[in-house]
Coordinates of C-alpha atoms and ligand atoms in Angstrom, one line a residue:
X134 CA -173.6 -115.9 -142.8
X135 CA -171.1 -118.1 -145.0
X136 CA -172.4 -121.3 -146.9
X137 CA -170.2 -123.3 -147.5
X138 CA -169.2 -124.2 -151.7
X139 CA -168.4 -128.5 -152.3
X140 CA -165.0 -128.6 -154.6
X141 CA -164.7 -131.6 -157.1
X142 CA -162.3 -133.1 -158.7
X143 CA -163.6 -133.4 -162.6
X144 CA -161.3 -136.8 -163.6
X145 CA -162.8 -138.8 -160.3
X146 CA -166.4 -136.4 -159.4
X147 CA -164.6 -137.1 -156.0
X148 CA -165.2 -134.0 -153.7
X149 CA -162.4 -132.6 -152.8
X150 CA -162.8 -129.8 -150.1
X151 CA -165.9 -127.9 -148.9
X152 CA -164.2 -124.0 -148.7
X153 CA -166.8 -121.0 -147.1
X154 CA -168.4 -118.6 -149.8
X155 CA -168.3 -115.7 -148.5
X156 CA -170.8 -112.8 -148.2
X157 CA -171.4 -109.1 -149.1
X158 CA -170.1 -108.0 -144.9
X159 CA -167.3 -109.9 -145.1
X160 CA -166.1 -109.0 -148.5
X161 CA -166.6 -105.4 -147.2
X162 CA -164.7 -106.4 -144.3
X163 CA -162.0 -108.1 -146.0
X164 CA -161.6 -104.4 -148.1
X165 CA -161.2 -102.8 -144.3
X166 CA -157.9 -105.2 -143.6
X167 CA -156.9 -104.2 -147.4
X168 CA -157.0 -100.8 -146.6
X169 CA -154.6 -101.0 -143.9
X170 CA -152.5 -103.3 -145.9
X171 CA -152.1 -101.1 -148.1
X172 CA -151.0 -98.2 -145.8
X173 CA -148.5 -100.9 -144.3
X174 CA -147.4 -102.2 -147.6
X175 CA -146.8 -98.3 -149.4
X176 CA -144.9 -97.3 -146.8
X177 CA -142.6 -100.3 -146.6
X178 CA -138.9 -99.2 -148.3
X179 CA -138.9 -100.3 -152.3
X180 CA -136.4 -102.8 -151.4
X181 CA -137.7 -104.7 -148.7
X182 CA -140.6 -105.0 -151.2
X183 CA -138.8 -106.4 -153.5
X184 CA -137.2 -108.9 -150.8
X185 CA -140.9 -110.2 -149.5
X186 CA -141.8 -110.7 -153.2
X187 CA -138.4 -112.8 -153.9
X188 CA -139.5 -114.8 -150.6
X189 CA -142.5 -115.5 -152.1
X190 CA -141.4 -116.2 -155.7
X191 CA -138.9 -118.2 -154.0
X192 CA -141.7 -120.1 -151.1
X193 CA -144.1 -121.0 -154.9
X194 CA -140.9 -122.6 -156.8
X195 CA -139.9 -124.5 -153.8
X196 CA -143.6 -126.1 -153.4
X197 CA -144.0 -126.7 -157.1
X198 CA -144.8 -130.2 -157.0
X199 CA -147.3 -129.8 -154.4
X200 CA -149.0 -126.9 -156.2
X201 CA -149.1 -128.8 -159.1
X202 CA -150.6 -131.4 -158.0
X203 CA -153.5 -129.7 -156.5
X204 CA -154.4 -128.2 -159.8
X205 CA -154.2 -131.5 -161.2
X206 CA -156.9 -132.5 -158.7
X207 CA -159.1 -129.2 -157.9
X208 CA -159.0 -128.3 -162.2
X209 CA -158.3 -131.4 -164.0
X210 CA -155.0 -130.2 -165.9
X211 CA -152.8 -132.7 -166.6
X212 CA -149.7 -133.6 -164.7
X213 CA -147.2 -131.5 -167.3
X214 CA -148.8 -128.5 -167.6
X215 CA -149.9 -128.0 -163.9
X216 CA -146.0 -128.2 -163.2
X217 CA -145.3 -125.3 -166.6
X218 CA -147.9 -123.6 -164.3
X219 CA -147.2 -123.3 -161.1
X220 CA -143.6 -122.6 -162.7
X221 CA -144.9 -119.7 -163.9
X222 CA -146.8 -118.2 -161.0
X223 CA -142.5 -118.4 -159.5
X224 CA -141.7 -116.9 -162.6
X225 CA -144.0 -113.8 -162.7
X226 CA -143.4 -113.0 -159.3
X227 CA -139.6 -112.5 -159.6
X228 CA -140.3 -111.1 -162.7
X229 CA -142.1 -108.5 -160.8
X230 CA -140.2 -108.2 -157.8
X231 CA -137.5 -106.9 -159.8
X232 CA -139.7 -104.1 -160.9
X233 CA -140.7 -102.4 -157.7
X234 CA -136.7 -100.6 -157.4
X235 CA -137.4 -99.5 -161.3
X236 CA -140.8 -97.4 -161.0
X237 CA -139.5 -94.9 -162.1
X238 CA -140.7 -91.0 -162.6
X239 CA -139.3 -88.5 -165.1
X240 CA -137.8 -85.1 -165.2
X241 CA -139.3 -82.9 -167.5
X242 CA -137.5 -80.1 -169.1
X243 CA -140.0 -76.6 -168.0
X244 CA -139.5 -73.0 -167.5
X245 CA -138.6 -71.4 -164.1
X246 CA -138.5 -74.7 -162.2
X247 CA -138.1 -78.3 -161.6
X248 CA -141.0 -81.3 -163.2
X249 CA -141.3 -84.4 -161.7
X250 CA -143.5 -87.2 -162.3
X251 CA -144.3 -90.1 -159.5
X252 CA -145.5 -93.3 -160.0
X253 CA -147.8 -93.7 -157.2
X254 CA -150.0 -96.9 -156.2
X255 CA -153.8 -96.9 -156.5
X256 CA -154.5 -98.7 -153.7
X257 CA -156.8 -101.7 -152.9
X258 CA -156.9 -104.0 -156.3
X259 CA -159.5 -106.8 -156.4
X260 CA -158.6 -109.6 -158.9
X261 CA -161.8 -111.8 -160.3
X262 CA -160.2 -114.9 -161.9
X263 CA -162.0 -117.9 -164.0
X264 CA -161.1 -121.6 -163.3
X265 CA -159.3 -122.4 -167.0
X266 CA -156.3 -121.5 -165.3
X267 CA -156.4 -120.5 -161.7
X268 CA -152.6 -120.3 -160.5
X269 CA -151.3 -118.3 -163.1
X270 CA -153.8 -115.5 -164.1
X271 CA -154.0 -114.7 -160.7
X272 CA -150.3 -114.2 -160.4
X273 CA -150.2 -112.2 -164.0
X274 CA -152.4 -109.3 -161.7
X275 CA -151.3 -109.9 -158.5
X276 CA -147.5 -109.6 -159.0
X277 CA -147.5 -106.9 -160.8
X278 CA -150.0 -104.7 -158.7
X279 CA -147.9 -106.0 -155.1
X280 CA -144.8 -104.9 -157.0
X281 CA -146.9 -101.7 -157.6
X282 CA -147.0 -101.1 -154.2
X283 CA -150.9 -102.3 -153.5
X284 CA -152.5 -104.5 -151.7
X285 CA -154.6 -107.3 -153.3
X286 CA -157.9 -109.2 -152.8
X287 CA -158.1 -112.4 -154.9
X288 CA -161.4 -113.9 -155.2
X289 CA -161.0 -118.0 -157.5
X290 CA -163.7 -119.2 -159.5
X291 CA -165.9 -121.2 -157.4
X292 CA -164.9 -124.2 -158.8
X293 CA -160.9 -124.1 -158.6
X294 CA -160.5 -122.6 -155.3
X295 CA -157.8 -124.6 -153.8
X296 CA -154.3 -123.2 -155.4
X297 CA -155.6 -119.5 -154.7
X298 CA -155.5 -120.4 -151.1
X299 CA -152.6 -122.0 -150.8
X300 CA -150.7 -119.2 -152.6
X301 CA -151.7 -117.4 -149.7
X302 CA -150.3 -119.4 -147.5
X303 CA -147.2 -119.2 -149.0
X304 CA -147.6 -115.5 -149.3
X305 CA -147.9 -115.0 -145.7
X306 CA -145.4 -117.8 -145.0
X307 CA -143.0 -115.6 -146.9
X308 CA -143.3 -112.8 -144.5
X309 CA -146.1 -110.7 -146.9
X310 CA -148.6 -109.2 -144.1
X311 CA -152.3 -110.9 -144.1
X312 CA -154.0 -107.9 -144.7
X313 CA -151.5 -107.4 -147.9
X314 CA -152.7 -110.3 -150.2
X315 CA -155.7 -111.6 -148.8
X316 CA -157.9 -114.8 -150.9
X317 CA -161.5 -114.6 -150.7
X318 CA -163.8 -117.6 -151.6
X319 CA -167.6 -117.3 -153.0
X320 CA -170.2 -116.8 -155.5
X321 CA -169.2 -114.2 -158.1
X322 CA -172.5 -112.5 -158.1
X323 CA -172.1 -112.2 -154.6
X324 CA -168.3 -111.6 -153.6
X325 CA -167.2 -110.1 -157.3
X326 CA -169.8 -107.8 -157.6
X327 CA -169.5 -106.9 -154.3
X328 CA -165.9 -106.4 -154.6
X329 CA -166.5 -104.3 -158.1
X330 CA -168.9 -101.6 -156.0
X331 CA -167.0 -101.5 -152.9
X332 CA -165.9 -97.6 -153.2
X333 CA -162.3 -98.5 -151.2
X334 CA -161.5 -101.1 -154.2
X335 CA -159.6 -98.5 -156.3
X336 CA -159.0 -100.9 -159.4
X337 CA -160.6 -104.4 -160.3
X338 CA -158.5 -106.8 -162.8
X339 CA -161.1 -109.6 -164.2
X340 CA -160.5 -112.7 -166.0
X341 CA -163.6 -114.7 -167.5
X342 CA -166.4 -113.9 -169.7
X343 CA -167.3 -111.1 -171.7
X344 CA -170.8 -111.6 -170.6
X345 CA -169.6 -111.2 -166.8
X346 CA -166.9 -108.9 -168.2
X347 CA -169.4 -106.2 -169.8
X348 CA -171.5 -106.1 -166.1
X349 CA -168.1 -105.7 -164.3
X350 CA -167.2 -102.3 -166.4
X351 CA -170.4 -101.1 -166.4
X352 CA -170.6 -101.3 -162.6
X353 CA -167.1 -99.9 -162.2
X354 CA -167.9 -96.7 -164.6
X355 CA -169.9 -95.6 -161.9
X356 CA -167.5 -95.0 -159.9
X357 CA -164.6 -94.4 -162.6
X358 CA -162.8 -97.1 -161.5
X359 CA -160.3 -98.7 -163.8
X360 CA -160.7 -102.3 -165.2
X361 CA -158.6 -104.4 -166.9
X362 CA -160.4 -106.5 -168.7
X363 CA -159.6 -110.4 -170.1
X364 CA -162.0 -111.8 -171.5
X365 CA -163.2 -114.8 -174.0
X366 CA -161.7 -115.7 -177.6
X367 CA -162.0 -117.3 -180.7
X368 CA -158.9 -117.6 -182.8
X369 CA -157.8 -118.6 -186.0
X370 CA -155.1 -120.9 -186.7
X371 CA -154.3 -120.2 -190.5
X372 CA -152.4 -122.3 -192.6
X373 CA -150.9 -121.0 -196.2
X374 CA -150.5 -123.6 -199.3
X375 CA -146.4 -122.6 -198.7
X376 CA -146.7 -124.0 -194.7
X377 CA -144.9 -126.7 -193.6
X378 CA -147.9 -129.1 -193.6
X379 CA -146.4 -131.6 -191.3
X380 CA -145.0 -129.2 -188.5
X381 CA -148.3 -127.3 -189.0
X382 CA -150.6 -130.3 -188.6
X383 CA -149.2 -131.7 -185.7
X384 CA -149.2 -129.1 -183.9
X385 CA -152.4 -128.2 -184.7
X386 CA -154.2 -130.1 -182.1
X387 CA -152.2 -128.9 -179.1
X388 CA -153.1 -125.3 -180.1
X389 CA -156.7 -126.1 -179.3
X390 CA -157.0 -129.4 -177.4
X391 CA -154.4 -128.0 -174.9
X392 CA -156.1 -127.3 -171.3
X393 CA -159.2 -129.7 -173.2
X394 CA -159.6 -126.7 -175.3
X395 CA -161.2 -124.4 -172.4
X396 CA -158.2 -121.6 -173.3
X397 CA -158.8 -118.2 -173.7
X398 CA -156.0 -118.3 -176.3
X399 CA -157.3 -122.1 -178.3
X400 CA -157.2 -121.7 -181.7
X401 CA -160.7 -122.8 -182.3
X402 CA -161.3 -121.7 -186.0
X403 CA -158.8 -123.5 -188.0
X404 CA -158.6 -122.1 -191.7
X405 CA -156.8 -124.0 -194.5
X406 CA -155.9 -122.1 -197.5
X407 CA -158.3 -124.6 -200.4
X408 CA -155.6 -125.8 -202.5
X409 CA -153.7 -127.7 -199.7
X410 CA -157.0 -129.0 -198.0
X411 CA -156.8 -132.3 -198.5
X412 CA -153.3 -132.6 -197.8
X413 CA -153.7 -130.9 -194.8
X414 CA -156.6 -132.5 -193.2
X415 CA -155.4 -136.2 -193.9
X416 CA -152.4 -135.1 -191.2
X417 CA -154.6 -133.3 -189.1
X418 CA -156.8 -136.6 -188.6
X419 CA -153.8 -138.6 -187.9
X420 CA -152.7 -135.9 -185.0
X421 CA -156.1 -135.9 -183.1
X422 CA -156.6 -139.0 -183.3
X423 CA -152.9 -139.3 -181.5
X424 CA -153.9 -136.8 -178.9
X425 CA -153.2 -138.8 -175.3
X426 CA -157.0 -137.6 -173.1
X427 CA -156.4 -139.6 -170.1
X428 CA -156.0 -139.7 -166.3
X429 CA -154.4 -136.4 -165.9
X430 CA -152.1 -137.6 -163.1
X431 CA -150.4 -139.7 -165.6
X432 CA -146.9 -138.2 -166.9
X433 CA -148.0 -139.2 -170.5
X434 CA -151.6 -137.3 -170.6
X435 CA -152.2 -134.5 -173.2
X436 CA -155.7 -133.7 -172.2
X437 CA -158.1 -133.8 -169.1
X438 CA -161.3 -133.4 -168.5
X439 CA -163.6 -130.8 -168.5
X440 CA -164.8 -128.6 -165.6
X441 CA -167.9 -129.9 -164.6
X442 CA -170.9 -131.8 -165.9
X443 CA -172.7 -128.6 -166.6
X444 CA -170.0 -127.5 -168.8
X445 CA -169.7 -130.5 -170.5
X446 CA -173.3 -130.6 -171.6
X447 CA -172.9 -126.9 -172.6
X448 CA -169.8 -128.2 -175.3
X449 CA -171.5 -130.6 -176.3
X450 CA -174.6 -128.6 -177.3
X451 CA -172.2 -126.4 -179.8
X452 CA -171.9 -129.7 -181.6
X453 CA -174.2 -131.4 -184.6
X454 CA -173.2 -134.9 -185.0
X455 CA -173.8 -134.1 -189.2
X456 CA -170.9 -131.7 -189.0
X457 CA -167.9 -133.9 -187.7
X458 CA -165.5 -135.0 -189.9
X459 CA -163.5 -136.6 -187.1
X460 CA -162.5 -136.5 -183.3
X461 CA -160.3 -138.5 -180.9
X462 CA -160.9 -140.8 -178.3
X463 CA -161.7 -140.4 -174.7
X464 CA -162.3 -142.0 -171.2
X465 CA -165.8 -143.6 -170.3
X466 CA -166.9 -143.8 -166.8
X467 CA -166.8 -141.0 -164.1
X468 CA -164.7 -137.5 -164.9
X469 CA -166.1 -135.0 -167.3
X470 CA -165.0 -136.3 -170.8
X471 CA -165.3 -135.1 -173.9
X472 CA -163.2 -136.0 -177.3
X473 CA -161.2 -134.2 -179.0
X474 CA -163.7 -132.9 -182.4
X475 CA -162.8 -131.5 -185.4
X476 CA -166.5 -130.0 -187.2
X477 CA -166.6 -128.9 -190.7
X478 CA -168.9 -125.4 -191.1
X479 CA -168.5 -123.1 -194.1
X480 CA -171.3 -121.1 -192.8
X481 CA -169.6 -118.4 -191.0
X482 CA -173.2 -116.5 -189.0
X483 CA -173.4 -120.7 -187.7
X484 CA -173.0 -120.1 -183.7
X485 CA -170.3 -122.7 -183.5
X486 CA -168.0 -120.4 -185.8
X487 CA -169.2 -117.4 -184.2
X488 CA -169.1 -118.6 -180.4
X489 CA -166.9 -119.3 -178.0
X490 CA -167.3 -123.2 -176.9
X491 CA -164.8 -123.5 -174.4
X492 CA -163.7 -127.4 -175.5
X493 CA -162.1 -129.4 -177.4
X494 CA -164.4 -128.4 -180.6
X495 CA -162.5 -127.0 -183.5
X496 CA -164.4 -125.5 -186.5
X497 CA -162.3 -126.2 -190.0
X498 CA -162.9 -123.7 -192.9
X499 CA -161.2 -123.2 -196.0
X500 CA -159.9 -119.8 -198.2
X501 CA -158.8 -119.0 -201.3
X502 CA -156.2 -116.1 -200.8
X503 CA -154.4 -114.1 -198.0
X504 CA -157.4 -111.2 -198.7
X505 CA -159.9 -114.0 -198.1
X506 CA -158.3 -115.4 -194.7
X507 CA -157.9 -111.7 -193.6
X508 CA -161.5 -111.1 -193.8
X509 CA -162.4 -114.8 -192.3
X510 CA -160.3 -114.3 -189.2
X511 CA -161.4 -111.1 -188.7
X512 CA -165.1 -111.8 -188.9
X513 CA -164.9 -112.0 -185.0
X514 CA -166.1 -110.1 -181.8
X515 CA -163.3 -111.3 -180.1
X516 CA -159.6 -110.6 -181.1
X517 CA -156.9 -112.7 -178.7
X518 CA -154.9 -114.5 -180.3
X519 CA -154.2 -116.1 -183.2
X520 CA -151.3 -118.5 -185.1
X521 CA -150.3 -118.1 -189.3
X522 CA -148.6 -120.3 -190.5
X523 CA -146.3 -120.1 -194.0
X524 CA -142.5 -120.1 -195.4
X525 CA -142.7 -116.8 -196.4
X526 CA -141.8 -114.2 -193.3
X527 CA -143.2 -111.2 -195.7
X528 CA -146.5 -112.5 -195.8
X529 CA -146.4 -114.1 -192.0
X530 CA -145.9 -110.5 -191.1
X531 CA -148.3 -108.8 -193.4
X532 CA -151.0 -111.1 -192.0
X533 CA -150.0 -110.1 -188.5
X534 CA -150.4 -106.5 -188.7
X535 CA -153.7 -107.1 -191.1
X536 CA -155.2 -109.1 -188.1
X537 CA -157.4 -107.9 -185.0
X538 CA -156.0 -109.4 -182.2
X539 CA -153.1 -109.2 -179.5
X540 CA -151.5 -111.8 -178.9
X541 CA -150.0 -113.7 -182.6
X542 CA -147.5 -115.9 -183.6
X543 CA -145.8 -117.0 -186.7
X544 CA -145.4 -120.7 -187.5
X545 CA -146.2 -121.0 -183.7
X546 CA -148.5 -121.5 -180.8
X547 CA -146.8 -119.2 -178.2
X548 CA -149.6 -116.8 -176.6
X549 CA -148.1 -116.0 -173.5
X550 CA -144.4 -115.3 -171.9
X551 CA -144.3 -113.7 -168.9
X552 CA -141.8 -110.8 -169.9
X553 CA -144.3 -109.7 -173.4
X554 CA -147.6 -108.0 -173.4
X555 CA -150.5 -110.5 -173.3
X556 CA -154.5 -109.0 -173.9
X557 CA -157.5 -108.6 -176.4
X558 CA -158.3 -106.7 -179.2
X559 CA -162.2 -106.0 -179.6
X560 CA -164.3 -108.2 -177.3
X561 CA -161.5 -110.2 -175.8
X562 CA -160.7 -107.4 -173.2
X563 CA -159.2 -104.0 -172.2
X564 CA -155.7 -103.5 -171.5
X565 CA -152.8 -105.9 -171.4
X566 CA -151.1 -107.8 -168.7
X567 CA -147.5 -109.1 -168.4
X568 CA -144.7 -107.8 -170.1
X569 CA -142.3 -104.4 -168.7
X570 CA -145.3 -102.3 -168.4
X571 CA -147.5 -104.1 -166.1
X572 CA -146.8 -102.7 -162.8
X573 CA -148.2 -99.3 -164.7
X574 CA -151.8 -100.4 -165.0
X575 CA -151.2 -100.4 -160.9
X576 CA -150.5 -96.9 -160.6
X577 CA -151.7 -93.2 -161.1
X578 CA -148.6 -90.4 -162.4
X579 CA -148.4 -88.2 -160.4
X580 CA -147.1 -84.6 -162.0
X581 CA -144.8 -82.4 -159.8
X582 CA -143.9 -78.4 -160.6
X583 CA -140.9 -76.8 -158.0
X584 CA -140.8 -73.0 -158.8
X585 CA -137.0 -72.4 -158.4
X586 CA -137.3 -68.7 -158.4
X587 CA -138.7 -67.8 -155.7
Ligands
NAD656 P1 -167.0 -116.2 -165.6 O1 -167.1 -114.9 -166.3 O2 -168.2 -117.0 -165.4 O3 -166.3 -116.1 -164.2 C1 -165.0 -115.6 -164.0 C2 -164.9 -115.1 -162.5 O4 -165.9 -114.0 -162.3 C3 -165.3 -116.1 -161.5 O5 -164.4 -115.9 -160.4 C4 -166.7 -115.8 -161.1 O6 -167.0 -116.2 -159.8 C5 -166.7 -114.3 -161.2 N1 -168.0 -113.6 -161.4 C6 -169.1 -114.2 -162.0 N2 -170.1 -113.3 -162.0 C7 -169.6 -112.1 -161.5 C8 -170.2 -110.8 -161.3 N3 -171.5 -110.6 -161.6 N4 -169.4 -109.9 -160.7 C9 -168.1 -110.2 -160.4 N5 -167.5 -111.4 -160.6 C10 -168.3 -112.4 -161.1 O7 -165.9 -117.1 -166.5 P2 -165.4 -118.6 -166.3 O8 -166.5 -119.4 -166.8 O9 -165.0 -118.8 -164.9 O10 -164.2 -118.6 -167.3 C11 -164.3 -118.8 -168.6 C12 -164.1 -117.5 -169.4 O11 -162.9 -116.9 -169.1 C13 -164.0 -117.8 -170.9 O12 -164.8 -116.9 -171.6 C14 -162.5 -117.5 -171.2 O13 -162.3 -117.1 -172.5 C15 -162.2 -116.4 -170.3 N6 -160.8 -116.3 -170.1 C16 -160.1 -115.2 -170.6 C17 -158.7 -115.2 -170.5 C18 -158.0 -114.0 -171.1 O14 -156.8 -113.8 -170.6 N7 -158.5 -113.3 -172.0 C19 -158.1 -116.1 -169.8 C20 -158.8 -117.2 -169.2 C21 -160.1 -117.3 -169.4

């Protein structure tokens, strides 16, 4: 039987909705109507694919506000980037609907006949997302893998449930079958595992932890079921004596403090080449301290709240009050808050260098050459992202290919557009999402040989 799961919101501890969690039979059940789906769905003519998926794309952008707004309540994101993300979600799916005409297959030049490759859906996809950002990670696998031609099970994070379903709504609204993109609520140790051993799931795409992450692909390699894996970060920001200093610095908050720093993507190492230190830091300071963390309704708010108060203790736990050279203001009273911090740790084995905190807690370090910073920002499990920052494009690139992760920019922030490959080196995940290539990690090739001489 169901039990039902309370949803907060984390500015006001308000509850918000009570949605069902939902057991192992009915996630098996809910694989049955994906089954059919998908049957439905294959068959359906590539461009009357593409039309549902325009409908939908089309149904998300016209309810922006409203989606917005709920992720403002159900996750805490402030006002502006709720909007950026719902945005998205419209964005990816068009993106993608105007991929399911282009899967293409080749013709391959053979001997005595005629070879064809087809790119063929896999089949039922289950997509396990986290609650840092429920709308669009959930679109980055299931537009693509729609497009693809499968059908899709979404199961949200417990906490942010709300947006998932109403996408679903829209979906079906839209005219894309029930049994086509289907959103089901529950405990991930219950509903994602069971979704991960279900033999009719033919490919699971997971957001979250690498902890949960590592379980998720050892349970699927029993079965040789593909995984795409995105997982949990901890990127350098690295700034070069020859930077622009004040572009750097006040940008520097935002790359971390963004989404109150629970982003796969924050850049929660921030190394400072030695002889520009000072310099640097006094302009740092003056940016987090100007960081806005307020009532994320309000059009003016930089930063929310955290999650929940279990998070929240968990941050705080990564931090040693000996070890702060500054941080930013916050709200008192109810809502998970937490300041913007900025700790000083030369010590790189400490487990605030080495972990992933999840807030707004950035570790500062300095180096004394590009070799040096190389080595620092590599001296990671994970490998995301990443920002450098200097005047000099030779070295900007140099560092770039000399660093371990996937997703870098020069004298930027920029982790993710929709239209460019975004995923992990190392610990951080396996495979990539968005980008042309997407709708592949939704299909097997199929190889083709017609003998013309018989
Ligand atoms: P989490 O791993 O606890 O949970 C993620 C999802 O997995 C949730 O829906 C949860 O219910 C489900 N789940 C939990 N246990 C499961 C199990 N045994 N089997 C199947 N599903 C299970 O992560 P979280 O706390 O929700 O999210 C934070 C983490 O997500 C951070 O580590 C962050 O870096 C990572 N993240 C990565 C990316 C990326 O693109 N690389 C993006 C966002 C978040």
């Amino acid at each position: 039987m169901s039990t039902l799961q309370i949803v907060r919101n984390p500015a006001t501890e308000q509850v918000l909705a009570e949605v069902p969690g939902a057991t192992v039979e009915e996630t098996r059940e809910a694989v049955q109507r994906a089954k059919r789906g998908f049957r439905e769905w294959r068959a359906l003519a590539p461009g009357d694919r593409a039309t549902l998926l325009r409908a939908f794309g089309a149904a998300v952008l016209s309810h922006n506000e409203e989606l917005a707004q709920l992720e403002v309540r159900n996750a805490g994101h402030t006002i502006s980037n709720a909007r950026w993300e719902a945005n998205n979600v419209a964005d990816v799916i068009m993106y993608y609907a105007g991929s399911v005409e282009r899967l293409l297959g080749q013709q391959i030049p053979v001997a005595g006949g005629v070879d064809l490759t087809f790119k063929e859906p896999l089949g039922v996809v289950g997509i396990i997302v986290p609650w840092n950002f429920p709308m669009p990670i959930a679109s980055w696998g299931f537009a693509p893998a729609l497009a693809a031609g499968c059908s899709v099970i979404l199961k949200p994070a417990e906490t942010t449930p709300l947006s998932a379903l109403r996408l679903a709504e829209l979906a079906h609204e839209a005219g894309i079958p029930q049994d086509v993109f289907q959103v089901i609520t529950g405990v991930g140790s219950v509903v994602g595992e069971a979704l991960v051993r279900d033999p009719d799931v033919a490919k699971i795409v997971f957001t979250g932890s690498t902890r949960v992450g590592v379980r998720i692909q050892e349970l699927a390699a029993a079965q040789v079921k593909p995984v795409t894996l995105e997982l949990g970060g901890k990127s350098a920001n690295i700034i070069f004596e020859d930077a622009d200093l004040d572009r750097a610095a006040s940008s520097a908050p935002y790359a971390v403090f963004d989404n109150a720093g629970q982003d796969c993507c924050a850049r929660s190492r921030l190394l400072v080449q030695a002889s520009v230190f000072d310099a640097f830091l006094e302009r740092f300071e003056a940016a987090v301290k100007a960081v806005r963390v307020e009532d994320p309704t309000l059009e003016t708010a930089e930063m929310g709240p955290l999650i929940t108060p279990e998070h929240r203790e968990r941050v705080a736990s990564y931090v040693d009050e000996n070890t702060i050279l500054f941080r930013g203001a916050c709200p008192e009273g109810p809502g998970y808050w937490y300041p913007p911090t900025v700790v000083g740790i030369e010590d790189s084995s400490h487990r605030s260098v080495r972990e992933e905190i999840f807030g707004p807690v950035v570790v500062v370090q300095r180096f004394t050459d590009e070799a040096h910073a190389i080595a620092l920002a590599n001296d990671s499990d994970y490998g995301l992202s990443g920002s450098i920052w200097t005047s000099n494009l030779g070295r900007g690139l140099r560092m770039a290919r000399a660093l371990e992760s996937g997703a870098l920019s020069i004298n930027s922030h920029s982790s993710v557009r929709y239209w460019t490959p975004f995923g992990g080196y190392k610990r951080s995940g396996l495979g990539r999402e968005l980008g042309p290539d997407a709708t592949d990690a939704f299909c097997e090739t199929k190889n083709v040989f017609i003998n013309t001489e018989l």
